[in-house]
Amino acid sequence: MSDVRGSRLFTDLNNIFRKDLSIDEYDVIPVTEPVHNKSPLVVIEHKLGVELWCIPILYQYAYDKLLSWRARDGTEKFLEPGEVCNLCRAVLLVNPECYTVWNIRKECVENGDLTVDEDLKLGELILTKHPKSPETFIHRRWLLQRLLNKSLLSSNDSNHSNSSVESSELLVGVDGISVNFLPTNQNTCSNNHILPKQIDRNLHRTVHHEFDICLRAAEHYACNYNAWSHRIWLIQAAFNSAVQVLLSEFRTTVTWFTQHVSDHCGFHYRQFLLKSLINQSQAVSCKFHVDVNDLLNQEFDKTTDLIGTYPGHEALWYHRKFVLHQIIDEIKTKKDQLRETLSKDNGIDLKRSRVESERQQLLEKELNLVSNKELLSCDKRECELANRYIVWIKRMLSL
Amino acid sequence: MNNHNHFNHHVRARSEVNHTVYEDDAPINKKLPKELLLRIFSFLDVVSLCRCAQVSKFWNILALDGSNWQRVDLFDFQKDVEGPVVVNISERCGGFLKSLSLRGCQSITDKALQIFAESCRNIEVLNLNNCKKISDLTCESLGHYSKKLLVLDLSSCSEVTNNSLKALSEGCKLLTYLDISWCTEISNGGVEALAKGCPKLSTFISQGCQQITDAGIVALAENCDNLKRLKLLGCQQITDDCLSIVGQKCHNLNNVCVSNCPRLTDTTLVALGAGCVDLKVLEVAGCTHLTDNGFQTLARTCTKLEKMDLEECIQITDSTLAHLATYCTKLSNLSLSHCELITDEGIRHIGSGACSTEYLQVLELDNCPLITDASLDHLMGCQGLERIELYDCQLITRAGIRRLRSHLPDIRVHAYFAPVTPPPSVGGGRQRYCKCCAIL
């Protein structure tokens, strides 16, 4: 009899999604036994609640039916494409790690039975319940890549007709998407007018929304590596790591990090931003008049602040290590440049030692600062972390 | 699937078999003349025939002889079947082929079917359900060559238009069964031409063809007076006007489905009741304007009704059920899902009606919020009841279901409650106790 209930539950679920197009969240209601003879799927204000007892039944029904259709030797020889999509939805809402089903959905998208937007919407809904689901993010990347390719293709076409700069059009094409969401808007000296605005506006909205989704997922689940790496992918794929996006991200996410001081994955994202900015430091300084060293120093001061305010968070210390390391690296590159310019000069050694001493000075200053301030902290954990940090600095000094 | 390779490799016209019996031949070939072997082969299905064709050259010729291929259903191979397979089959079978089902074979194109129509002119039954690629060209060649076509299923062939129906109406004068469900391009013009050209039509199915309106159905009713089955699910434009004409003209009608045609009112029921006394199946799910008055009139005359789908006829009350119970003595399937005004009293009528003890098999009462366990008590006499739907009837309790089961042990009760597990047998415990006693 349980399989009979499965088909009914599946119909119930489909009816709910048909009647309410804007379901934006779902979760499990902890009801282990059906007490009343009423539907275990409840919708209140676009939020879907599913009673616990019905999930195995629903899942079993949808999964068996779908896989039997997929295998082509089972009882389900023929299913309407719409039915297939619905079955996929039922399975994925319960178990978003089932990549066979995601692949079926990919086929549906390729066959035109399902639009990319619909699929993105399902993924978004799933992320409200399973914010860390890697398969969901992977599928989203596939979908977004599809959108991006389509938009690039069309923008290439129109660019050809305009006979504009061919070499940089790819870069400009993806750069332009972010234009109106930047604080440094006026600084961009770009030639965006060649872009086909209409396609891009749609895409721009989708991509912008994607950032929101990442942030929400990161908030729902602490240390959500998948959400942050999705965001990194987004910056690389959709914006080609454009400086303006990196900078605006760097500025807008500051508040988030001050509110989530132990989220190591979040700091990793920030480290990615810093690294990418350092890699393009020339573009940063000439286009936006921002010195990467200033950014590093600001970030360093910020960690000092945060460590003082929130003692005992390891992620902050790691971040501090990273920033310090980057600062030292920057000094080293400066040294290399100097050596090049002064290569004919005899005073190389002098210069070299000066730079060397600059590094030493910095590290010693840091050592003093930490040992004076943090070791006196009454928090035991904080002392431990500070001690580890000091050991690390000492090792750096001895190098 | 090896079978299809066969069609590809052995494109040979039906050949005269000159088989001389050799010493080392299998006994079956020595003993049986080829006519008898052919006769045996004619009982086999497609897969078995293709297996036989791989036994020997002799059997290959016999098994692939067109006379064995009168009825071909390729539904099981829908994803593998492509144009050449159909072409080869039609060249091999020629005039022998009477029935072909290509249901779900989405790769089939017009070209293959044009060749098919030209070579298999005796085709009587053709199922092209979900052959999404075919268009008017196929139907034009069918109209041109297939004069004997009786049954044609074009459902979900979304590219088919009115021109197809016109072509069919010119050539296939014998057509009795036509399914054009979900061919959304088709409108009144096509249906009118069809009605004029194919007067023998007895079954017409056009689910989801939103462009078909009253004019088309009226033409159908006026020309095809032998109409027995009419399925217009989801043709939302149709109104009482056309169904009144249907009621006046089509007296043989026994199966009507007008579910999800929300404009219909009681007038339809009155007209059907007056004209179609043979009505056995009536599906009016989602026709929310229908009321007790209409069903009362209908029930008085259409006493042969067997199956009724009244899902979401939200205005009907116990009075309809009382009339159905009194007059429709053969009712076996009744769906009252979402009929929210139904109460225990109505179910009492059904339970005590003439149909209840013998005929009633399926009763769907899901989402009827007013019915209680009392309803189940009223149904205890329905010995034939196989299935009862009780989803979302929130006043139904486990105890009520258990009571019903105790009277009707074979019934399938569908509710959100967990299936009743047999109570843990007390006997087991006792036995162990006894064993202990014995040991002690």
Short mmCIF file of N, CA and C in Angstrom, two decimals, chain A residues 232-288:
data_model
loop_
_atom_site.label_atom_id
_atom_site.label_comp_id
_atom_site.label_asym_id
_atom_site.label_seq_id
_atom_site.Cartn_x
_atom_site.Cartn_y
_atom_site.Cartn_z
N ILE A 232 33.55 32.14 -6.25
CA ILE A 232 34.83 32.33 -6.92
C ILE A 232 34.70 31.99 -8.40
N TRP A 233 34.04 30.85 -8.65
CA TRP A 233 33.85 30.43 -10.04
C TRP A 233 33.09 31.50 -10.82
N LEU A 234 32.08 32.05 -10.14
CA LEU A 234 31.24 33.05 -10.79
C LEU A 234 32.08 34.24 -11.22
N ILE A 235 32.97 34.68 -10.33
CA ILE A 235 33.81 35.83 -10.65
C ILE A 235 34.74 35.50 -11.81
N GLN A 236 35.25 34.27 -11.79
CA GLN A 236 36.18 33.91 -12.86
C GLN A 236 35.45 33.69 -14.18
N ALA A 237 34.31 33.00 -14.13
CA ALA A 237 33.66 32.62 -15.38
C ALA A 237 32.82 33.75 -15.96
N ALA A 238 32.06 34.41 -15.07
CA ALA A 238 31.14 35.41 -15.60
C ALA A 238 31.81 36.76 -15.78
N PHE A 239 32.82 37.05 -14.97
CA PHE A 239 33.43 38.38 -15.04
C PHE A 239 34.89 38.32 -15.44
N ASN A 240 35.37 37.09 -15.69
CA ASN A 240 36.75 36.95 -16.14
C ASN A 240 37.72 37.62 -15.16
N SER A 241 37.39 37.53 -13.88
CA SER A 241 38.18 38.14 -12.81
C SER A 241 38.48 39.61 -13.06
N ALA A 242 37.49 40.33 -13.55
CA ALA A 242 37.69 41.74 -13.87
C ALA A 242 37.99 42.54 -12.60
N VAL A 243 38.91 43.49 -12.72
CA VAL A 243 39.38 44.23 -11.55
C VAL A 243 38.23 44.95 -10.85
N GLN A 244 37.34 45.54 -11.66
CA GLN A 244 36.27 46.33 -11.04
C GLN A 244 35.38 45.46 -10.16
N VAL A 245 35.11 44.22 -10.61
CA VAL A 245 34.28 43.32 -9.82
C VAL A 245 35.02 42.90 -8.56
N LEU A 246 36.31 42.58 -8.73
CA LEU A 246 37.10 42.17 -7.57
C LEU A 246 37.09 43.25 -6.51
N LEU A 247 37.29 44.48 -6.96
CA LEU A 247 37.34 45.59 -6.01
C LEU A 247 36.00 45.78 -5.32
N SER A 248 34.94 45.74 -6.09
CA SER A 248 33.63 45.99 -5.47
C SER A 248 33.29 44.85 -4.52
N GLU A 249 33.62 43.61 -4.91
CA GLU A 249 33.40 42.49 -4.01
C GLU A 249 34.19 42.67 -2.73
N PHE A 250 35.44 43.10 -2.90
CA PHE A 250 36.31 43.29 -1.76
C PHE A 250 35.71 44.28 -0.78
N ARG A 251 35.09 45.31 -1.33
CA ARG A 251 34.50 46.33 -0.44
C ARG A 251 33.19 45.89 0.15
N THR A 252 32.33 45.25 -0.69
CA THR A 252 30.99 44.95 -0.19
C THR A 252 30.98 43.80 0.81
N THR A 253 31.98 42.92 0.75
CA THR A 253 31.91 41.76 1.64
C THR A 253 32.55 42.01 3.01
N VAL A 254 33.12 43.20 3.19
CA VAL A 254 33.80 43.48 4.46
C VAL A 254 32.86 43.26 5.64
N THR A 255 31.67 43.82 5.55
CA THR A 255 30.74 43.72 6.68
C THR A 255 30.40 42.27 6.98
N TRP A 256 30.25 41.48 5.92
CA TRP A 256 29.91 40.07 6.15
C TRP A 256 30.98 39.40 7.01
N PHE A 257 32.25 39.72 6.71
CA PHE A 257 33.31 39.03 7.44
C PHE A 257 33.44 39.52 8.86
N THR A 258 33.13 40.77 9.07
CA THR A 258 33.18 41.22 10.46
C THR A 258 32.07 40.56 11.27
N GLN A 259 31.03 40.08 10.58
CA GLN A 259 29.94 39.41 11.29
C GLN A 259 30.14 37.90 11.39
N HIS A 260 31.05 37.34 10.58
CA HIS A 260 31.27 35.88 10.61
C HIS A 260 32.76 35.63 10.78
N VAL A 261 33.27 35.88 12.00
CA VAL A 261 34.72 35.87 12.19
C VAL A 261 35.32 34.48 12.21
N SER A 262 34.50 33.45 12.35
CA SER A 262 35.12 32.12 12.39
C SER A 262 34.87 31.35 11.10
N ASP A 263 34.39 32.00 10.08
CA ASP A 263 34.09 31.31 8.82
C ASP A 263 35.33 31.27 7.95
N HIS A 264 36.05 30.17 8.05
CA HIS A 264 37.32 30.09 7.34
C HIS A 264 37.13 30.15 5.82
N CYS A 265 36.02 29.51 5.33
CA CYS A 265 35.78 29.50 3.89
C CYS A 265 35.55 30.91 3.37
N GLY A 266 34.89 31.71 4.20
CA GLY A 266 34.66 33.09 3.82
C GLY A 266 35.98 33.84 3.67
N PHE A 267 36.88 33.60 4.63
CA PHE A 267 38.18 34.28 4.54
C PHE A 267 38.97 33.78 3.34
N HIS A 268 38.78 32.51 3.04
CA HIS A 268 39.44 31.97 1.86
C HIS A 268 39.01 32.74 0.62
N TYR A 269 37.72 33.06 0.57
CA TYR A 269 37.20 33.83 -0.55
C TYR A 269 37.88 35.19 -0.62
N ARG A 270 38.03 35.80 0.55
CA ARG A 270 38.66 37.11 0.61
C ARG A 270 40.13 37.02 0.18
N GLN A 271 40.75 35.92 0.55
CA GLN A 271 42.14 35.72 0.14
C GLN A 271 42.23 35.57 -1.37
N PHE A 272 41.22 34.90 -1.94
CA PHE A 272 41.19 34.78 -3.39
C PHE A 272 41.11 36.16 -4.03
N LEU A 273 40.24 37.01 -3.47
CA LEU A 273 40.09 38.36 -4.02
C LEU A 273 41.42 39.10 -3.95
N LEU A 274 42.06 39.03 -2.78
CA LEU A 274 43.33 39.75 -2.60
C LEU A 274 44.37 39.25 -3.60
N LYS A 275 44.47 37.92 -3.72
CA LYS A 275 45.45 37.35 -4.63
C LYS A 275 45.21 37.81 -6.05
N SER A 276 43.94 37.76 -6.47
CA SER A 276 43.63 38.16 -7.84
C SER A 276 43.96 39.62 -8.06
N LEU A 277 43.71 40.44 -7.02
CA LEU A 277 44.01 41.87 -7.14
C LEU A 277 45.52 42.07 -7.25
N ILE A 278 46.29 41.31 -6.45
CA ILE A 278 47.74 41.44 -6.51
C ILE A 278 48.25 41.06 -7.89
N ASN A 279 47.67 39.98 -8.45
CA ASN A 279 48.09 39.55 -9.78
C ASN A 279 47.87 40.64 -10.82
N GLN A 280 46.81 41.42 -10.62
CA GLN A 280 46.52 42.47 -11.60
C GLN A 280 46.82 43.84 -11.02
N SER A 281 47.85 43.92 -10.18
CA SER A 281 48.05 45.16 -9.41
C SER A 281 48.27 46.38 -10.31
N GLN A 282 48.88 46.15 -11.47
CA GLN A 282 49.12 47.30 -12.35
C GLN A 282 47.80 47.88 -12.85
N ALA A 283 46.92 46.98 -13.28
CA ALA A 283 45.62 47.44 -13.76
C ALA A 283 44.86 48.15 -12.65
N VAL A 284 45.01 47.62 -11.45
CA VAL A 284 44.31 48.23 -10.32
C VAL A 284 44.78 49.66 -10.11
N SER A 285 46.09 49.83 -10.15
CA SER A 285 46.58 51.18 -9.83
C SER A 285 46.34 52.17 -10.97
N CYS A 286 46.42 51.71 -12.24
CA CYS A 286 46.28 52.69 -13.32
C CYS A 286 44.83 53.01 -13.61
N LYS A 287 43.94 51.99 -13.43
CA LYS A 287 42.54 52.22 -13.78
C LYS A 287 41.77 52.84 -12.64
N PHE A 288 42.06 52.38 -11.43
CA PHE A 288 41.22 52.78 -10.30
C PHE A 288 41.97 53.58 -9.25
#
